[in-house]
Amino acid sequence: MTPHRPAREVAIVAFAQSDHRRRTDDLSEVEMVMPVLHDVLRQTGLRTSDIGFTCSGSSDYLAGRAFSFTMALDGVGAWPPISESHVETDGAWALYEAWVKLLTGEADTALVYSYGKCSPGSVRDVLTRQLDPYYLAPLWPDSVALAALQAQALVDAGATDEPALAAIAGRSREDAAANPHAQLPGARPQGEYVVQPLRTGDCPPIGDGAAAVILAVGDRARELCSRPAWIRGMDHRIEAHSLGVRDLTDSPSTRLAAERAGAFEAPVDTAELHAPFTSQEVVLRRALDLDRSVRVNPSGGALAANPVMAAGLIRLGEAAARIHRGDSDRALAHATSGPCLQQNLVAVLEGEPHVR
C-alpha cells in the first residue's frame, strides 16, 4: 500500500539535547529542561510566544508524583496562556501529536520536548509497571530480564550470538565518541553477565537527560533552517500486551509502521534506531530490512545514552540533525516504548537536494 503524502509539508528545523549524566541530583526537572529549550529556540531565533503548539513527553512513574509535567511547564513559560499538550510516554509520540496538529492547519510551528530522570530510583522496577497487571507484573520480571529472554530467543533461532552482540555494542560506543552529549562514549569491555546472555555492555546506561525539537511547515520551515528535515511519513503501531503470544525474534509492528511511513519506497542512508539492548538492534534491522550500507546509530544510540522518555525523541532529533548538516539525504528514525519493543514508531526524514 502506498502511504498517503500529506498536503502540508512539515519539517524538523532545530534539535537540542542535554549532556546525559548518570545522576543530576543538583538539578530539578525544570532546571534540566530549561537550557535545552533555550538552545532549541536560539537556533531558530523564535520566542516562546512565536510557537503555535507545545507538546511534551515524560512519565509520572519516573518522577514519583502525579501530573509532574505541569512543573516542567515553568521551563517553557505558560503565561500568557499557550496551546499545550502532554503524552505519558516517550517524546517521540509527543512529536507525532505535534506533527498531526501542524498537518491539520491549527498551527504553523510546534515545540516538542521530553525528559527523564532515571537516577532517583530503580528504573528496572519502575518499568515493570508497564506489564500485564494480573499475570506478569506480580512476578516482577524487570526490563533487563525480559530483554534477556528476547536475546536468548534470537540466539536459539540462529539470528545472532554473543560475539555479534558485542560487536554492536563496540560499534555503537565507538561512534558515540564523536557525540559530545553521550553518557558512555568510546569502546569499553563487555563486562559481566547481567542476565545471560546479556552482559553489561549489551545494556543501556541509567541516566538523566532531556531533548527538544522545533517543527515548522512549508516556507516557514525554510526561513528557520537552511536545510529542513522534512517528515515524509510517520506511523506507530503496537504489539500484543502479553509477551506469551508474541514472537520476540520479530517486530511486525515496526515493519508495518515503516511501511505506512514510506520507509520502503526508497533507500535510506541513515537509521537512528531506539534499541536500548544490542539484541533489539538485531530485531529492528531485520524488521526494517536494513543492509550494511545503511549507517545505523552514528550518534551511538541508546547504548550510549538512554534517558527514559527522551531517548526516542533523541533518535528523531539526531536523524534530523544529520540532514541539517548535510550528512544525510534520507534518514529513518525509530522510537520504542514498553518491554521487548512492544510499541514502535517510525519516521522518514528527507533533506532537499541541495543545501540552500
mmCIF file of C-alpha atoms in Angstrom:
data_model
loop_
_atom_site.group_PDB
_atom_site.id
_atom_site.type_symbol
_atom_site.label_atom_id
_atom_site.label_comp_id
_atom_site.label_asym_id
_atom_site.label_seq_id
_atom_site.Cartn_x
_atom_site.Cartn_y
_atom_site.Cartn_z
ATOM 1 C CA MET A 1 0.000 0.000 0.000
ATOM 2 C CA THR A 2 1.375 3.416 -0.967
ATOM 3 C CA PRO A 3 1.369 5.808 2.000
ATOM 4 C CA HIS A 4 -0.706 8.961 1.682
ATOM 5 C CA ARG A 5 1.510 12.027 1.284
ATOM 6 C CA PRO A 6 0.211 14.876 3.499
ATOM 7 C CA ALA A 7 -0.889 18.080 1.791
ATOM 8 C CA ARG A 8 1.165 20.221 4.209
ATOM 9 C CA GLU A 9 4.936 19.851 4.433
ATOM 10 C CA VAL A 10 6.243 19.637 7.986
ATOM 11 C CA ALA A 11 9.914 19.619 8.940
ATOM 12 C CA ILE A 12 12.139 19.393 11.987
ATOM 13 C CA VAL A 13 14.067 22.659 11.899
ATOM 14 C CA ALA A 14 16.029 22.505 15.164
ATOM 15 C CA PHE A 15 17.167 19.945 17.729
ATOM 16 C CA ALA A 16 18.838 20.278 21.104
ATOM 17 C CA GLN A 17 19.655 17.897 23.925
ATOM 18 C CA SER A 18 21.318 17.962 27.316
ATOM 19 C CA ASP A 19 24.587 16.344 28.251
ATOM 20 C CA HIS A 20 23.419 12.964 29.530
ATOM 21 C CA ARG A 21 24.675 12.139 33.010
ATOM 22 C CA ARG A 22 24.458 9.228 35.420
ATOM 23 C CA ARG A 23 22.990 11.484 38.093
ATOM 24 C CA THR A 24 21.619 15.026 38.198
ATOM 25 C CA ASP A 25 20.912 15.339 41.927
ATOM 26 C CA ASP A 26 21.788 19.024 41.649
ATOM 27 C CA LEU A 27 19.014 19.715 39.098
ATOM 28 C CA SER A 28 15.237 19.582 39.150
ATOM 29 C CA GLU A 29 13.376 18.565 36.007
ATOM 30 C CA VAL A 30 12.757 22.258 35.252
ATOM 31 C CA GLU A 31 16.432 23.122 35.646
ATOM 32 C CA MET A 32 17.384 20.194 33.404
ATOM 33 C CA VAL A 33 14.896 21.152 30.673
ATOM 34 C CA MET A 34 15.323 24.930 30.559
ATOM 35 C CA PRO A 35 18.796 25.094 28.926
ATOM 36 C CA VAL A 36 17.641 22.661 26.227
ATOM 37 C CA LEU A 37 14.564 24.775 25.490
ATOM 38 C CA HIS A 38 16.646 27.940 25.345
ATOM 39 C CA ASP A 39 19.097 26.254 22.981
ATOM 40 C CA VAL A 40 16.484 24.975 20.526
ATOM 41 C CA LEU A 41 14.718 28.359 20.417
ATOM 42 C CA ARG A 42 18.028 30.164 19.956
ATOM 43 C CA GLN A 43 18.815 28.056 16.874
ATOM 44 C CA THR A 44 15.710 29.388 15.117
ATOM 45 C CA GLY A 45 15.504 32.863 16.605
ATOM 46 C CA LEU A 46 11.984 32.115 17.810
ATOM 47 C CA ARG A 47 10.497 33.149 21.141
ATOM 48 C CA THR A 48 8.046 31.115 23.177
ATOM 49 C CA SER A 49 5.278 33.478 22.043
ATOM 50 C CA ASP A 50 6.035 32.549 18.406
ATOM 51 C CA ILE A 51 5.269 28.856 18.986
ATOM 52 C CA GLY A 52 1.806 27.742 17.877
ATOM 53 C CA PHE A 53 1.690 24.448 19.789
ATOM 54 C CA THR A 54 3.741 22.855 22.567
ATOM 55 C CA CYS A 55 3.774 19.145 23.438
ATOM 56 C CA SER A 56 5.854 17.221 25.960
ATOM 57 C CA GLY A 57 6.577 13.616 26.873
ATOM 58 C CA SER A 58 7.521 12.273 30.303
ATOM 59 C CA SER A 59 6.468 9.777 32.963
ATOM 60 C CA ASP A 60 4.884 10.359 36.351
ATOM 61 C CA TYR A 61 6.203 6.946 37.409
ATOM 62 C CA LEU A 62 9.781 8.142 36.977
ATOM 63 C CA ALA A 63 9.088 11.477 38.637
ATOM 64 C CA GLY A 64 7.302 9.824 41.558
ATOM 65 C CA ARG A 65 4.381 12.273 41.556
ATOM 66 C CA ALA A 66 1.180 12.853 39.638
ATOM 67 C CA PHE A 67 0.947 15.478 36.884
ATOM 68 C CA SER A 68 4.670 16.109 37.144
ATOM 69 C CA PHE A 69 4.758 17.553 33.631
ATOM 70 C CA THR A 70 2.948 20.684 34.862
ATOM 71 C CA MET A 71 6.069 21.659 36.793
ATOM 72 C CA ALA A 72 8.197 21.372 33.654
ATOM 73 C CA LEU A 73 5.951 23.957 32.028
ATOM 74 C CA ASP A 74 7.711 26.511 34.198
ATOM 75 C CA GLY A 75 10.665 25.972 31.887
ATOM 76 C CA VAL A 76 8.556 26.812 28.846
ATOM 77 C CA GLY A 77 6.581 29.723 30.193
ATOM 78 C CA ALA A 78 2.840 29.130 30.198
ATOM 79 C CA TRP A 79 1.732 32.744 30.624
ATOM 80 C CA PRO A 80 0.217 34.276 28.590
ATOM 81 C CA PRO A 81 -1.710 31.011 28.020
ATOM 82 C CA ILE A 82 -0.273 28.660 25.389
ATOM 83 C CA SER A 83 -1.706 25.786 23.369
ATOM 84 C CA GLU A 84 -0.165 22.791 25.136
ATOM 85 C CA SER A 85 -0.479 19.027 25.412
ATOM 86 C CA HIS A 86 1.360 16.127 27.036
ATOM 87 C CA VAL A 87 1.845 12.409 26.405
ATOM 88 C CA GLU A 88 2.665 9.952 29.189
ATOM 89 C CA THR A 89 5.332 8.225 27.110
ATOM 90 C CA ASP A 90 8.467 8.933 25.117
ATOM 91 C CA GLY A 91 8.686 12.351 23.481
ATOM 92 C CA ALA A 92 8.675 10.733 20.034
ATOM 93 C CA TRP A 93 4.929 10.300 20.498
ATOM 94 C CA ALA A 94 4.661 13.961 21.524
ATOM 95 C CA LEU A 95 6.331 14.789 18.211
ATOM 96 C CA TYR A 96 3.737 12.641 16.441
ATOM 97 C CA GLU A 97 0.929 14.599 18.113
ATOM 98 C CA ALA A 98 2.539 17.905 17.166
ATOM 99 C CA TRP A 99 3.035 16.707 13.570
ATOM 100 C CA VAL A 100 -0.680 15.882 13.319
ATOM 101 C CA LYS A 101 -1.539 19.289 14.797
ATOM 102 C CA LEU A 102 0.501 21.043 12.120
ATOM 103 C CA LEU A 103 -0.946 18.865 9.356
ATOM 104 C CA THR A 104 -4.457 19.949 10.342
ATOM 105 C CA GLY A 105 -3.507 23.590 9.883
ATOM 106 C CA GLU A 106 -4.139 24.521 13.526
ATOM 107 C CA ALA A 107 -0.551 25.748 13.925
ATOM 108 C CA ASP A 108 2.496 26.534 11.796
ATOM 109 C CA THR A 109 5.184 25.924 14.429
ATOM 110 C CA ALA A 110 5.486 23.500 17.329
ATOM 111 C CA LEU A 111 7.863 22.939 20.222
ATOM 112 C CA VAL A 112 8.288 19.338 21.384
ATOM 113 C CA TYR A 113 10.343 18.366 24.412
ATOM 114 C CA SER A 114 10.815 15.398 26.718
ATOM 115 C CA TYR A 115 12.884 14.467 29.720
ATOM 116 C CA GLY A 116 13.595 11.651 32.113
ATOM 117 C CA LYS A 117 15.387 11.336 35.438
ATOM 118 C CA CYS A 118 16.127 7.659 35.979
ATOM 119 C CA SER A 119 18.709 8.147 38.724
ATOM 120 C CA PRO A 120 16.493 8.734 41.808
ATOM 121 C CA GLY A 121 15.062 5.198 41.923
ATOM 122 C CA SER A 122 15.269 1.752 40.350
ATOM 123 C CA VAL A 123 14.257 2.235 36.726
ATOM 124 C CA ARG A 124 14.194 -1.542 36.219
ATOM 125 C CA ASP A 125 11.475 -1.832 38.858
ATOM 126 C CA VAL A 126 9.572 1.195 37.567
ATOM 127 C CA LEU A 127 9.388 -0.230 34.041
ATOM 128 C CA THR A 128 7.862 -3.434 35.420
ATOM 129 C CA ARG A 129 4.682 -1.400 35.973
ATOM 130 C CA GLN A 130 4.158 -1.469 32.186
ATOM 131 C CA LEU A 131 3.457 -5.205 32.258
ATOM 132 C CA ASP A 132 0.176 -7.069 32.378
ATOM 133 C CA PRO A 133 -1.052 -6.396 35.935
ATOM 134 C CA TYR A 134 -2.601 -9.830 36.510
ATOM 135 C CA TYR A 135 -0.045 -12.357 35.273
ATOM 136 C CA LEU A 136 3.354 -10.732 34.681
ATOM 137 C CA ALA A 137 3.720 -7.658 36.875
ATOM 138 C CA PRO A 138 3.190 -9.566 40.184
ATOM 139 C CA LEU A 139 6.238 -11.686 39.292
ATOM 140 C CA TRP A 140 8.390 -8.524 38.960
ATOM 141 C CA PRO A 141 10.391 -9.505 35.857
ATOM 142 C CA ASP A 142 12.409 -6.380 35.161
ATOM 143 C CA SER A 143 13.289 -4.827 31.803
ATOM 144 C CA VAL A 144 16.730 -6.456 31.607
ATOM 145 C CA ALA A 145 15.382 -9.936 32.365
ATOM 146 C CA LEU A 146 12.746 -9.576 29.654
ATOM 147 C CA ALA A 147 15.315 -8.267 27.165
ATOM 148 C CA ALA A 148 17.473 -11.283 28.001
ATOM 149 C CA LEU A 149 14.569 -13.596 27.132
ATOM 150 C CA GLN A 150 14.346 -11.843 23.788
ATOM 151 C CA ALA A 151 18.107 -12.087 23.254
ATOM 152 C CA GLN A 152 18.142 -15.800 24.102
ATOM 153 C CA ALA A 153 15.269 -16.389 21.671
ATOM 154 C CA LEU A 154 17.370 -14.748 18.938
ATOM 155 C CA VAL A 155 20.396 -16.871 19.838
ATOM 156 C CA ASP A 156 18.299 -20.051 19.826
ATOM 157 C CA ALA A 157 16.874 -19.105 16.417
ATOM 158 C CA GLY A 158 20.383 -18.631 14.990
ATOM 159 C CA ALA A 159 19.775 -14.923 14.334
ATOM 160 C CA THR A 160 22.729 -13.750 16.444
ATOM 161 C CA ASP A 161 25.314 -14.827 19.018
ATOM 162 C CA GLU A 162 27.230 -13.209 21.837
ATOM 163 C CA PRO A 163 30.210 -12.068 19.702
ATOM 164 C CA ALA A 164 27.787 -10.403 17.262
ATOM 165 C CA LEU A 165 26.067 -8.608 20.139
ATOM 166 C CA ALA A 166 29.438 -7.476 21.459
ATOM 167 C CA ALA A 167 30.265 -6.071 18.008
ATOM 168 C CA ILE A 168 27.059 -3.990 18.059
ATOM 169 C CA ALA A 169 27.954 -2.616 21.483
ATOM 170 C CA GLY A 170 31.511 -1.828 20.396
ATOM 171 C CA ARG A 171 30.450 -0.071 17.196
ATOM 172 C CA SER A 172 27.783 1.991 18.944
ATOM 173 C CA ARG A 173 30.003 3.273 21.712
ATOM 174 C CA GLU A 174 32.931 3.925 19.386
ATOM 175 C CA ASP A 175 30.605 6.078 17.260
ATOM 176 C CA ALA A 176 29.453 7.834 20.427
ATOM 177 C CA ALA A 177 32.998 9.109 20.939
ATOM 178 C CA ALA A 178 32.106 11.866 18.441
ATOM 179 C CA ASN A 179 28.901 12.710 20.326
ATOM 180 C CA PRO A 180 29.593 15.387 22.965
ATOM 181 C CA HIS A 181 26.305 14.615 24.743
ATOM 182 C CA ALA A 182 26.834 10.851 25.147
ATOM 183 C CA GLN A 183 26.938 9.345 28.609
ATOM 184 C CA LEU A 184 29.099 6.364 27.564
ATOM 185 C CA PRO A 185 31.398 7.452 24.712
ATOM 186 C CA GLY A 186 34.174 5.219 23.464
ATOM 187 C CA ALA A 187 34.814 1.489 23.477
ATOM 188 C CA ARG A 188 34.652 -0.366 26.777
ATOM 189 C CA PRO A 189 34.711 -4.005 27.962
ATOM 190 C CA GLN A 190 31.548 -6.074 27.638
ATOM 191 C CA GLY A 191 31.739 -6.820 31.345
ATOM 192 C CA GLU A 192 29.987 -9.486 33.361
ATOM 193 C CA TYR A 193 26.623 -11.060 32.701
ATOM 194 C CA VAL A 194 23.659 -9.044 33.945
ATOM 195 C CA VAL A 195 21.136 -11.651 32.830
ATOM 196 C CA GLN A 196 22.534 -14.250 30.433
ATOM 197 C CA PRO A 197 23.147 -13.831 27.505
ATOM 198 C CA LEU A 198 23.257 -10.060 28.101
ATOM 199 C CA ARG A 199 26.402 -8.572 29.589
ATOM 200 C CA THR A 200 26.859 -5.075 30.965
ATOM 201 C CA GLY A 201 27.929 -3.836 27.532
ATOM 202 C CA ASP A 202 24.729 -5.116 25.934
ATOM 203 C CA CYS A 203 22.565 -2.963 28.214
ATOM 204 C CA PRO A 204 21.852 0.772 28.177
ATOM 205 C CA PRO A 205 23.230 3.112 30.809
ATOM 206 C CA ILE A 206 20.954 4.501 33.507
ATOM 207 C CA GLY A 207 20.969 8.267 33.387
ATOM 208 C CA ASP A 208 19.162 11.583 33.155
ATOM 209 C CA GLY A 209 18.597 13.828 30.181
ATOM 210 C CA ALA A 210 16.291 15.984 28.088
ATOM 211 C CA ALA A 211 15.730 16.849 24.434
ATOM 212 C CA ALA A 212 13.685 19.258 22.325
ATOM 213 C CA VAL A 213 12.849 19.852 18.682
ATOM 214 C CA ILE A 214 11.023 22.556 16.764
ATOM 215 C CA LEU A 215 8.701 21.749 13.876
ATOM 216 C CA ALA A 216 7.557 24.163 11.188
ATOM 217 C CA VAL A 217 5.565 23.997 7.981
ATOM 218 C CA GLY A 218 6.399 24.854 4.384
ATOM 219 C CA ASP A 219 8.136 28.149 3.709
ATOM 220 C CA ARG A 220 8.221 28.939 7.417
ATOM 221 C CA ALA A 221 10.493 25.919 7.858
ATOM 222 C CA ARG A 222 12.764 27.165 5.061
ATOM 223 C CA GLU A 223 13.007 30.555 6.752
ATOM 224 C CA LEU A 224 14.039 28.999 10.056
ATOM 225 C CA CYS A 225 16.504 26.372 8.801
ATOM 226 C CA SER A 226 18.907 26.293 5.846
ATOM 227 C CA ARG A 227 18.151 22.612 5.232
ATOM 228 C CA PRO A 228 14.973 21.400 6.945
ATOM 229 C CA ALA A 229 14.483 17.713 7.719
ATOM 230 C CA TRP A 230 11.126 17.096 6.049
ATOM 231 C CA ILE A 231 8.922 14.464 7.664
ATOM 232 C CA ARG A 232 7.817 12.444 4.634
ATOM 233 C CA GLY A 233 5.853 9.958 6.713
ATOM 234 C CA MET A 234 5.379 8.761 10.272
ATOM 235 C CA ASP A 235 3.370 5.971 11.854
ATOM 236 C CA HIS A 236 3.256 3.997 15.090
ATOM 237 C CA ARG A 237 1.939 0.524 15.896
ATOM 238 C CA ILE A 238 1.761 -1.776 18.903
ATOM 239 C CA GLU A 239 2.261 -5.459 19.646
ATOM 240 C CA ALA A 240 0.040 -7.600 21.870
ATOM 241 C CA HIS A 241 0.412 -6.717 25.544
ATOM 242 C CA SER A 242 1.014 -10.328 26.550
ATOM 243 C CA LEU A 243 4.589 -11.406 25.863
ATOM 244 C CA GLY A 244 3.470 -15.027 25.666
ATOM 245 C CA VAL A 245 1.591 -14.528 22.406
ATOM 246 C CA ARG A 246 4.425 -12.691 20.624
ATOM 247 C CA ASP A 247 7.383 -13.903 18.593
ATOM 248 C CA LEU A 248 10.131 -11.983 20.351
ATOM 249 C CA THR A 249 12.542 -12.507 17.442
ATOM 250 C CA ASP A 250 10.392 -10.353 15.133
ATOM 251 C CA SER A 251 8.728 -6.938 15.239
ATOM 252 C CA PRO A 252 5.760 -6.852 12.852
ATOM 253 C CA SER A 253 4.589 -3.552 14.362
ATOM 254 C CA THR A 254 7.888 -1.900 13.385
ATOM 255 C CA ARG A 255 7.624 -3.316 9.890
ATOM 256 C CA LEU A 256 4.039 -2.106 9.468
ATOM 257 C CA ALA A 257 4.818 1.351 10.868
ATOM 258 C CA ALA A 258 7.768 1.617 8.468
ATOM 259 C CA GLU A 259 5.590 0.559 5.525
ATOM 260 C CA ARG A 260 2.925 3.112 6.411
ATOM 261 C CA ALA A 261 5.586 5.808 6.832
ATOM 262 C CA GLY A 262 7.005 5.115 3.364
ATOM 263 C CA ALA A 263 10.328 3.745 4.555
ATOM 264 C CA PHE A 264 10.444 1.093 1.823
ATOM 265 C CA GLU A 265 9.690 3.477 -1.065
ATOM 266 C CA ALA A 266 13.366 4.432 -1.465
ATOM 267 C CA PRO A 267 16.656 3.549 0.241
ATOM 268 C CA VAL A 268 17.726 5.379 3.389
ATOM 269 C CA ASP A 269 21.354 6.223 4.141
ATOM 270 C CA THR A 270 20.991 6.620 7.918
ATOM 271 C CA ALA A 271 18.910 4.889 10.575
ATOM 272 C CA GLU A 272 18.660 6.060 14.173
ATOM 273 C CA LEU A 273 17.186 3.048 15.959
ATOM 274 C CA HIS A 274 15.920 3.150 19.520
ATOM 275 C CA ALA A 275 17.457 -0.155 20.580
ATOM 276 C CA PRO A 276 18.327 0.004 24.292
ATOM 277 C CA PHE A 277 19.751 -3.542 24.143
ATOM 278 C CA THR A 278 22.130 -4.881 21.490
ATOM 279 C CA SER A 279 19.765 -7.756 20.738
ATOM 280 C CA GLN A 280 16.989 -5.306 19.885
ATOM 281 C CA GLU A 281 19.083 -3.795 17.100
ATOM 282 C CA VAL A 282 19.147 -7.280 15.544
ATOM 283 C CA VAL A 283 15.342 -7.441 15.642
ATOM 284 C CA LEU A 284 14.925 -3.937 14.222
ATOM 285 C CA ARG A 285 17.441 -4.393 11.408
ATOM 286 C CA ARG A 286 15.558 -7.486 10.257
ATOM 287 C CA ALA A 287 12.137 -5.821 10.536
ATOM 288 C CA LEU A 288 13.311 -2.756 8.613
ATOM 289 C CA ASP A 289 15.334 -4.716 6.055
ATOM 290 C CA LEU A 290 18.422 -2.558 6.603
ATOM 291 C CA ASP A 291 21.500 -3.650 4.695
ATOM 292 C CA ARG A 292 25.106 -2.966 5.646
ATOM 293 C CA SER A 293 25.240 0.201 3.509
ATOM 294 C CA VAL A 294 22.933 1.985 5.985
ATOM 295 C CA ARG A 295 24.710 3.875 8.764
ATOM 296 C CA VAL A 296 22.993 2.713 11.954
ATOM 297 C CA ASN A 297 23.092 4.868 15.091
ATOM 298 C CA PRO A 298 26.013 7.138 14.189
ATOM 299 C CA SER A 299 25.211 9.027 17.412
ATOM 300 C CA GLY A 300 25.857 5.901 19.469
ATOM 301 C CA GLY A 301 22.155 5.296 20.015
ATOM 302 C CA ALA A 302 20.524 4.311 23.301
ATOM 303 C CA LEU A 303 23.579 2.214 24.213
ATOM 304 C CA ALA A 304 25.478 5.485 24.639
ATOM 305 C CA ALA A 305 22.710 7.449 26.426
ATOM 306 C CA ASN A 306 19.239 6.264 27.354
ATOM 307 C CA PRO A 307 17.246 8.884 29.255
ATOM 308 C CA VAL A 308 13.918 7.065 29.505
ATOM 309 C CA MET A 309 11.087 9.094 27.902
ATOM 310 C CA ALA A 310 13.556 11.173 25.869
ATOM 311 C CA ALA A 311 15.687 8.548 24.073
ATOM 312 C CA GLY A 312 13.123 8.033 21.275
ATOM 313 C CA LEU A 313 12.759 11.761 20.600
ATOM 314 C CA ILE A 314 16.550 11.958 20.504
ATOM 315 C CA ARG A 315 16.593 9.385 17.700
ATOM 316 C CA LEU A 316 14.376 11.661 15.580
ATOM 317 C CA GLY A 317 16.439 14.679 16.542
ATOM 318 C CA GLU A 318 19.756 13.007 15.726
ATOM 319 C CA ALA A 319 18.440 11.854 12.324
ATOM 320 C CA ALA A 320 17.184 15.375 11.606
ATOM 321 C CA ALA A 321 20.480 16.937 12.687
ATOM 322 C CA ARG A 322 22.379 14.818 10.170
ATOM 323 C CA ILE A 323 20.099 16.134 7.430
ATOM 324 C CA HIS A 324 20.575 19.712 8.676
ATOM 325 C CA ARG A 325 24.359 19.278 8.442
ATOM 326 C CA GLY A 326 24.207 17.650 5.024
ATOM 327 C CA ASP A 327 25.496 14.291 6.320
ATOM 328 C CA SER A 328 22.315 12.503 5.225
ATOM 329 C CA ASP A 329 19.725 12.897 2.476
ATOM 330 C CA ARG A 330 17.121 10.356 3.578
ATOM 331 C CA ALA A 331 17.039 9.011 7.116
ATOM 332 C CA LEU A 332 14.865 6.667 9.115
ATOM 333 C CA ALA A 333 14.185 7.288 12.806
ATOM 334 C CA HIS A 334 12.652 4.779 15.195
ATOM 335 C CA ALA A 335 11.366 5.005 18.752
ATOM 336 C CA THR A 336 10.086 2.306 21.072
ATOM 337 C CA SER A 337 8.293 2.015 24.375
ATOM 338 C CA GLY A 338 7.290 -0.918 26.532
ATOM 339 C CA PRO A 339 9.003 -4.290 27.088
ATOM 340 C CA CYS A 340 10.734 -6.100 24.219
ATOM 341 C CA LEU A 341 9.857 -3.499 21.551
ATOM 342 C CA GLN A 342 6.148 -3.536 22.344
ATOM 343 C CA GLN A 343 5.291 -0.128 20.852
ATOM 344 C CA ASN A 344 7.134 1.228 17.830
ATOM 345 C CA LEU A 345 7.168 4.497 15.907
ATOM 346 C CA VAL A 346 8.923 5.023 12.573
ATOM 347 C CA ALA A 347 9.517 8.302 10.758
ATOM 348 C CA VAL A 348 11.123 9.000 7.389
ATOM 349 C CA LEU A 349 13.041 12.271 7.059
ATOM 350 C CA GLU A 350 14.413 13.838 3.874
ATOM 351 C CA GLY A 351 16.551 16.833 3.030
ATOM 352 C CA GLU A 352 16.148 18.933 -0.078
ATOM 353 C CA PRO A 353 18.542 18.019 -2.897
ATOM 354 C CA HIS A 354 20.920 20.929 -2.354
ATOM 355 C CA VAL A 355 21.816 22.881 0.751
ATOM 356 C CA ARG A 356 20.252 26.295 0.363
#
